[in-house]
Tab-separated table of C-alpha atoms and ligand atoms in Angstrom:
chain	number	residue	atom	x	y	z
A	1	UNK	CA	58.447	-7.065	12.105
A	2	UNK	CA	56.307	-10.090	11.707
A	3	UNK	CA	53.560	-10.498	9.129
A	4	UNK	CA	50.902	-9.265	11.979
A	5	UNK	CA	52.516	-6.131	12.138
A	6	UNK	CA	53.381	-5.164	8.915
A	7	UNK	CA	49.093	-5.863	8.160
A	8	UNK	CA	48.340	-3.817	10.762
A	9	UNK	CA	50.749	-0.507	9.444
A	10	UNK	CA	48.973	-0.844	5.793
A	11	UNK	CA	45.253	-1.394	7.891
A	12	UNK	CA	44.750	2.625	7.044
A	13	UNK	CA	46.149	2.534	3.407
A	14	UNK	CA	44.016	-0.441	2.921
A	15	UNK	CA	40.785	1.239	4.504
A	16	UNK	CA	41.351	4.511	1.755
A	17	UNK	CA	41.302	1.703	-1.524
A	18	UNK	CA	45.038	2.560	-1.794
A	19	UNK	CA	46.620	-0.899	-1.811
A	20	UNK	CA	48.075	-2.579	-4.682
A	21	UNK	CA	46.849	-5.646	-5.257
A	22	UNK	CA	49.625	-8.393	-4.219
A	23	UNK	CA	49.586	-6.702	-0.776
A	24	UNK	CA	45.260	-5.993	-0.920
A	25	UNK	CA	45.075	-10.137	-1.415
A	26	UNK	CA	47.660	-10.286	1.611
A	27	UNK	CA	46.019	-8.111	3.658
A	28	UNK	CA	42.881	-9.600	2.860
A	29	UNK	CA	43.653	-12.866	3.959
A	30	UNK	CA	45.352	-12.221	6.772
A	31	UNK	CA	41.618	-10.649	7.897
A	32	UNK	CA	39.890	-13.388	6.552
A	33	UNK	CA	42.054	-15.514	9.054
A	34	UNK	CA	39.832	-13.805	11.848
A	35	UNK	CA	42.977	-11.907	13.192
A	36	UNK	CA	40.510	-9.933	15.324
A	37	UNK	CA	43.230	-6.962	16.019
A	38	UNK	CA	43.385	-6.351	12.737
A	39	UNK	CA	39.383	-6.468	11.900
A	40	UNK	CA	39.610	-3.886	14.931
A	41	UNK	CA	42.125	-2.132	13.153
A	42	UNK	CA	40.116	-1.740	9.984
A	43	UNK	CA	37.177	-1.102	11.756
A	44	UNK	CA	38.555	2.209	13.627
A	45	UNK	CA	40.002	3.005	9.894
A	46	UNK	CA	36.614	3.141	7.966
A	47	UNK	CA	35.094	5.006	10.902
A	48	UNK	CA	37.785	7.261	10.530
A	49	UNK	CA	37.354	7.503	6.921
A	50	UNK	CA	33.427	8.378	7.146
A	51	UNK	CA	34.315	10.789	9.858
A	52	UNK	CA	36.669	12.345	7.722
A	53	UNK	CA	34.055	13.116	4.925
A	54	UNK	CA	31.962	15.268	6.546
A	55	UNK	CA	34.519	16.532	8.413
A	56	UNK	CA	33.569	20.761	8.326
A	57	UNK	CA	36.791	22.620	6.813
A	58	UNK	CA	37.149	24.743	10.593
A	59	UNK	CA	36.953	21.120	12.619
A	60	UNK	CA	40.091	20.293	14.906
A	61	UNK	CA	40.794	16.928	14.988
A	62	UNK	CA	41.957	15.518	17.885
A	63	UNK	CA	45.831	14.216	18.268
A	64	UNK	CA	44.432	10.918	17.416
A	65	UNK	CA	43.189	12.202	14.453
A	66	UNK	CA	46.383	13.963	13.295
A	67	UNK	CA	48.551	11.236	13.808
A	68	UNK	CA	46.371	8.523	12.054
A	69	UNK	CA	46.516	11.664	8.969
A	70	UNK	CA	50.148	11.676	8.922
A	71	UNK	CA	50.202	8.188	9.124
A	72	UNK	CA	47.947	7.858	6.387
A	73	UNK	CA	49.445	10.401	4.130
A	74	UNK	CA	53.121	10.122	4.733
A	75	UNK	CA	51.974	6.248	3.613
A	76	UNK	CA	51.187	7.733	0.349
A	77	UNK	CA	54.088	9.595	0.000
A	78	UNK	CA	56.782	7.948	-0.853
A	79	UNK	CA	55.473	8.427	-5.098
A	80	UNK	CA	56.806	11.948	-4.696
A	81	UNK	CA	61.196	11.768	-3.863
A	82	UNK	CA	61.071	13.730	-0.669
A	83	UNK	CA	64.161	15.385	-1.778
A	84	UNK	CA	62.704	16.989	-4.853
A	85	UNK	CA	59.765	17.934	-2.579
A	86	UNK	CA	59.766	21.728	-1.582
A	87	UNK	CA	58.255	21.629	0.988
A	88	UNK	CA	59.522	19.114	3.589
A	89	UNK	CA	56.691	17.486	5.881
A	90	UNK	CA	57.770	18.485	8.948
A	91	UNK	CA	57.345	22.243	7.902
A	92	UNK	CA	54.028	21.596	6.205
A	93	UNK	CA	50.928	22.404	9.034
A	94	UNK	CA	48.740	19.542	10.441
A	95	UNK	CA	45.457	21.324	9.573
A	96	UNK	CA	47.276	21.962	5.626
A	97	UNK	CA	48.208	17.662	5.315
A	98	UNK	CA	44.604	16.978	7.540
A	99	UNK	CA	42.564	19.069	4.467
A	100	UNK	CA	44.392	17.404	1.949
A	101	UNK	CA	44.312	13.999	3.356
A	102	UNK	CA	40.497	14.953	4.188
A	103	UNK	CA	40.090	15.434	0.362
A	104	UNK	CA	42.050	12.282	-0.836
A	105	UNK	CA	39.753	10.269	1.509
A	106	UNK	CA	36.765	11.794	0.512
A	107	UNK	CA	37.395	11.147	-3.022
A	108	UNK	CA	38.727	8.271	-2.610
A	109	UNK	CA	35.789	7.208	-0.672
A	110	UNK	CA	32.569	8.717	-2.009
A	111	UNK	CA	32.119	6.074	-4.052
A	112	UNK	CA	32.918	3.728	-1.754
A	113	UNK	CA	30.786	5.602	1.067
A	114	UNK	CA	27.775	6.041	-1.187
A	115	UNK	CA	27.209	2.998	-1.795
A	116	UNK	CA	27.393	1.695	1.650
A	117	UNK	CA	25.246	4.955	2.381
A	118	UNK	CA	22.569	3.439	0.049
A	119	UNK	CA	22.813	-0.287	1.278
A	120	UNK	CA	22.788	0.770	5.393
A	121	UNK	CA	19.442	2.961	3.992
A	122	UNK	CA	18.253	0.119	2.481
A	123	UNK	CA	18.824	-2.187	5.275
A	124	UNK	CA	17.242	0.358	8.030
A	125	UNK	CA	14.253	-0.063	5.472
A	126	UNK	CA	14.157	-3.738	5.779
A	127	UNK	CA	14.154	-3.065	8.996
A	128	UNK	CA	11.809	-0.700	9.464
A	129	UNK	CA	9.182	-3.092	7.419
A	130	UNK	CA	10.104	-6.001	9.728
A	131	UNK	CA	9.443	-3.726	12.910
A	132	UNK	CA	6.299	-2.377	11.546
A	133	UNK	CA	5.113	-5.073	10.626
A	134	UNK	CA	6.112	-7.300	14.308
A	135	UNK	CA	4.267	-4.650	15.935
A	136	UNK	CA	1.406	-4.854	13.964
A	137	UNK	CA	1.122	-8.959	14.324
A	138	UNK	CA	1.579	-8.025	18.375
A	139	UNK	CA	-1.036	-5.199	17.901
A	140	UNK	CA	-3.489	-7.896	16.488
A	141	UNK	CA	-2.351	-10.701	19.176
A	142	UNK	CA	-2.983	-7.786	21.815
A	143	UNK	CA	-6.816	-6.986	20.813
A	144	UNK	CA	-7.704	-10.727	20.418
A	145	UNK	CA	-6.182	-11.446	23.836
A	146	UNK	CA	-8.313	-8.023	25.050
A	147	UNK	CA	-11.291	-9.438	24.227
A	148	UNK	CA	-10.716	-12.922	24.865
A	149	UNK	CA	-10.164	-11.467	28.808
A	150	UNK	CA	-13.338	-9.641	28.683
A	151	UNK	CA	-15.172	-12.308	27.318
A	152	UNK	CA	-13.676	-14.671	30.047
A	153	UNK	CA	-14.791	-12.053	32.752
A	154	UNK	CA	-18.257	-11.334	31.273
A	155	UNK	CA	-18.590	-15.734	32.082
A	156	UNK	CA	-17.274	-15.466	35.186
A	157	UNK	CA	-18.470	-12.383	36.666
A	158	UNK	CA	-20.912	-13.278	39.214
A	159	UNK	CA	-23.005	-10.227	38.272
A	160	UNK	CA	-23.536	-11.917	35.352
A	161	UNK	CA	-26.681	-13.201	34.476
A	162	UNK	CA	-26.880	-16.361	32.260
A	163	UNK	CA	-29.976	-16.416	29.243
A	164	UNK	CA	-30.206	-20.019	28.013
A	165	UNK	CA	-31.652	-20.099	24.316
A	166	UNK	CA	-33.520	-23.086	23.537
A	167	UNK	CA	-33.977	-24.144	19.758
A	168	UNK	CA	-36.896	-23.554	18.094
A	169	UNK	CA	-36.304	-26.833	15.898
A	170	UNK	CA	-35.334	-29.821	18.367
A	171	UNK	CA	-32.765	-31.264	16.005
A	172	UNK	CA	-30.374	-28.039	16.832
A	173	UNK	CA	-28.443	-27.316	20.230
A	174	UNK	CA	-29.845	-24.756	22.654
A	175	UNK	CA	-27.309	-21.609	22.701
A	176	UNK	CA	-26.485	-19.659	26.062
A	177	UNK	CA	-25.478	-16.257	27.009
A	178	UNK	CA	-24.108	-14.280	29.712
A	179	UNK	CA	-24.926	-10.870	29.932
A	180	UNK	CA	-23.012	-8.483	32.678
A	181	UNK	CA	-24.385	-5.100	33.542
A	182	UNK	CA	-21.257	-3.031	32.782
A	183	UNK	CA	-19.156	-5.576	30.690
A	184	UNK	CA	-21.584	-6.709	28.159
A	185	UNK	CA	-23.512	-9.652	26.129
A	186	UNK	CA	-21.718	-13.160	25.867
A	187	UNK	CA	-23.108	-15.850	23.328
A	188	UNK	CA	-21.535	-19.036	22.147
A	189	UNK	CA	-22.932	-22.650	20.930
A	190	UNK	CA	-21.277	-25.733	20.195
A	191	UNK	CA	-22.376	-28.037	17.549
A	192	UNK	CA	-24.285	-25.741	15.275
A	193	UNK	CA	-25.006	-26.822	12.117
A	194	UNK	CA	-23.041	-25.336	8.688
A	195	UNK	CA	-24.702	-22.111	7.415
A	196	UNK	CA	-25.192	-21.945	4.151
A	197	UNK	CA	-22.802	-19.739	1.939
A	198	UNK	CA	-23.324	-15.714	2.391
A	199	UNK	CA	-25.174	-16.686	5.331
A	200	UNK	CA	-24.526	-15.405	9.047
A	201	UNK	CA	-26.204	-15.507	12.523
A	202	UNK	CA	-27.088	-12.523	14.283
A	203	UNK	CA	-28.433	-11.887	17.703
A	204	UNK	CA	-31.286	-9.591	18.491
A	205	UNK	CA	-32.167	-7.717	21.336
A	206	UNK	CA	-36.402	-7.797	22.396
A	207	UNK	CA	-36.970	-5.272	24.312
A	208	UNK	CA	-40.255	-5.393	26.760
A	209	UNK	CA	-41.595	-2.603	25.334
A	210	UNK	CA	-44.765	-2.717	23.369
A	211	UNK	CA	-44.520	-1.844	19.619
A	212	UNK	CA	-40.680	-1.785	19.810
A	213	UNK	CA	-38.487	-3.438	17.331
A	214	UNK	CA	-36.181	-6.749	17.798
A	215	UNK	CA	-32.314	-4.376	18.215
A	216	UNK	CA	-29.484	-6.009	15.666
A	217	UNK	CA	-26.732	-6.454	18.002
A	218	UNK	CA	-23.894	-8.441	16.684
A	219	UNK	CA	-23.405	-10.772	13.740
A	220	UNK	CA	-21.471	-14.426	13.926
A	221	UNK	CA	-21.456	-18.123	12.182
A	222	UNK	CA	-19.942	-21.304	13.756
A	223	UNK	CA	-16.646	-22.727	12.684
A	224	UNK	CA	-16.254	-26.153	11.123
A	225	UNK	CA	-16.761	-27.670	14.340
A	226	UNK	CA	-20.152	-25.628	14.706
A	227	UNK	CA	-18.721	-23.740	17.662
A	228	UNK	CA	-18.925	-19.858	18.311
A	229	UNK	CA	-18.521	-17.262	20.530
A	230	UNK	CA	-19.782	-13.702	20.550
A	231	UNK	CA	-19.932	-10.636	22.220
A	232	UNK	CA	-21.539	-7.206	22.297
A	233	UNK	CA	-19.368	-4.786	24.523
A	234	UNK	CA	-22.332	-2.257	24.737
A	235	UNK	CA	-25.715	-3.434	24.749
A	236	UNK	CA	-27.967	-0.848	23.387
A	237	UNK	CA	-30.797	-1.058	25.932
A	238	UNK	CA	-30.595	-2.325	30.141
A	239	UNK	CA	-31.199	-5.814	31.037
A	240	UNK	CA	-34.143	-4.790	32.957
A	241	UNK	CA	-35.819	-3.654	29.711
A	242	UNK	CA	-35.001	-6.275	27.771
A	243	UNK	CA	-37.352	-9.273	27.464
A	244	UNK	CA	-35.766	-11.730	25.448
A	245	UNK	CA	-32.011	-12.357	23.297
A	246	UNK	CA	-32.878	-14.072	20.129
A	247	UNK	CA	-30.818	-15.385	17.001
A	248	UNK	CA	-31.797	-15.367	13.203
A	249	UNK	CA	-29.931	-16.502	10.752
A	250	UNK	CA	-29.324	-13.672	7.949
A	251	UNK	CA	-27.429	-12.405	4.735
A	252	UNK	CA	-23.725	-11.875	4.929
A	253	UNK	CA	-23.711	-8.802	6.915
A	254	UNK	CA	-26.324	-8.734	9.110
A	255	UNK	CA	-29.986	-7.098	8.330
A	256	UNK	CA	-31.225	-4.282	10.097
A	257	UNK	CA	-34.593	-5.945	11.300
A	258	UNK	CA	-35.113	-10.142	10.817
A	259	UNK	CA	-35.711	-11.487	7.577
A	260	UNK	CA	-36.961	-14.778	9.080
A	261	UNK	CA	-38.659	-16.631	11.964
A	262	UNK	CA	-36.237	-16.719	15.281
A	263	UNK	CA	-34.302	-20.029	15.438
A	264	UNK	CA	-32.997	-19.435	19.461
A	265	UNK	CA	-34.937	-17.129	21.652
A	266	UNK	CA	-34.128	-16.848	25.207
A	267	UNK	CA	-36.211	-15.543	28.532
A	268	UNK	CA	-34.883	-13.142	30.218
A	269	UNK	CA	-37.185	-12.955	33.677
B	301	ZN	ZN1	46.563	-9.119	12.425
């Protein structure tokens, strides 16, 4: 018998913590050589062990099963002199030496079991977190690129309809947006100065008619580069009863009616 096979008998009597330790430290190295019939080996073993745990009292193993028992428990015979034994193994029944192996193992092996019980739990948490929190980034990326789409369409739509917005002061660059029937309001600028701190811009629907009051539709401020882009999905009035799209610069927040002169106001004919 070489050394390969002699690991490979003790593979189950290792697996149930029932080693010594001269031949543990052998066996151990031998796996930690990569000997991948033995990993194998111990790998069938432990699933045999975990199986065996919660293994209900009126369960027939299969022959597999049985013989891997006997294996197992004839291994951990030899501390009782089979002569002074009254009961001689091949009289004893399989289900008899499968319940008590069944309860060796599992005693043997709560501990043991537990404990990986609690780390696989803890790992499928890890896990869990990691997944959740994947799908959330994707969830994110997957509304950003929504609206990035319908902002594309709204500009290229050739139902749309493009509102320029000229500055009031002439230092500041005119704004423009696109406004589709169905798809919505566009606006973006490039170039627009800072805002102050706690301060926004917000555009404002004027509708044509008389008495009515400027509609708050969205609220937005430039990045460091001064450029913005904005959109209303659902404009709160048509285009044909809308006279102009302005843009007043606010509190943080947006107001419900202007707080100031318009700085952009924009046509619509
Ligand atoms: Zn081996």
């Amino acid at each position: 018998m070489n050394s390969h096979d002699q690991y490979r008998e003790q593979i189950e009597a290792y697996a149930i913590g029932s080693l010594d330790d001269p031949d543990r430290a052998l066996i151990e190295a031998h796996l930690a050589s990569g000997c991948a019939d033995c990993a194998k080996a111990l790998e069938e073993a432990r699933w045999l062990v975990s199986q065996l745990a919660y293994l209900a009292p009126d369960a027939a193993p299969s022959d597999m099963l049985k013989g891997r028992l006997l294996r197992t428990v004839r291994a951990e015979a030899p501390a009782v002199p089979e002569r002074q034994s009254p009961v001689r193994a091949a009289t004893v029944p399989w289900w008899l030496w499968a319940g008590v192996a069944a309860l060796l193992l599992f005693s043997v092996y709560s501990a043991w079991n537990e404990q990986r019980l609690r780390s696989a739990v803890a790992d499928l948490q890890q896990q869990a977190e990691t997944q959740r929190a994947e799908r959330q980034k994707l969830e994110q990326a997957l509304v950003a690129a929504k609206l990035q789409a319908h902002e594309a369409m709204i500009w290229s739509d050739p139902k749309s309809v493009k509102i320029m917005l000229p500055a009031k002061d002439p230092k500041m660059p005119q704004l423009e947006a696109m406004w589709h029937p169905e798809m919505g309001i566009c606006v973006r600028g490039w170039k627009v100065p800072t805002l102050g701190d706690k301060r926004v811009l917000q555009l404002w629907l004027i509708p044509k008619k008389a008495g009515s009051k400027p509609m708050p539709l969205v609220t937005f401020w430039p990045d460091a580069s001064g450029t913005f882009s904005a959109m209303v999905e659902n404009p709160p009035d048509a285009m044909s009863e809308t006279q102009a799209l302005a843009v007043t610069e606010e509190p943080i927040g947006g107001s419900e009616q202007p707080t100031g002169a318009p700085m952009w106001v924009g046509g619509l004919s």
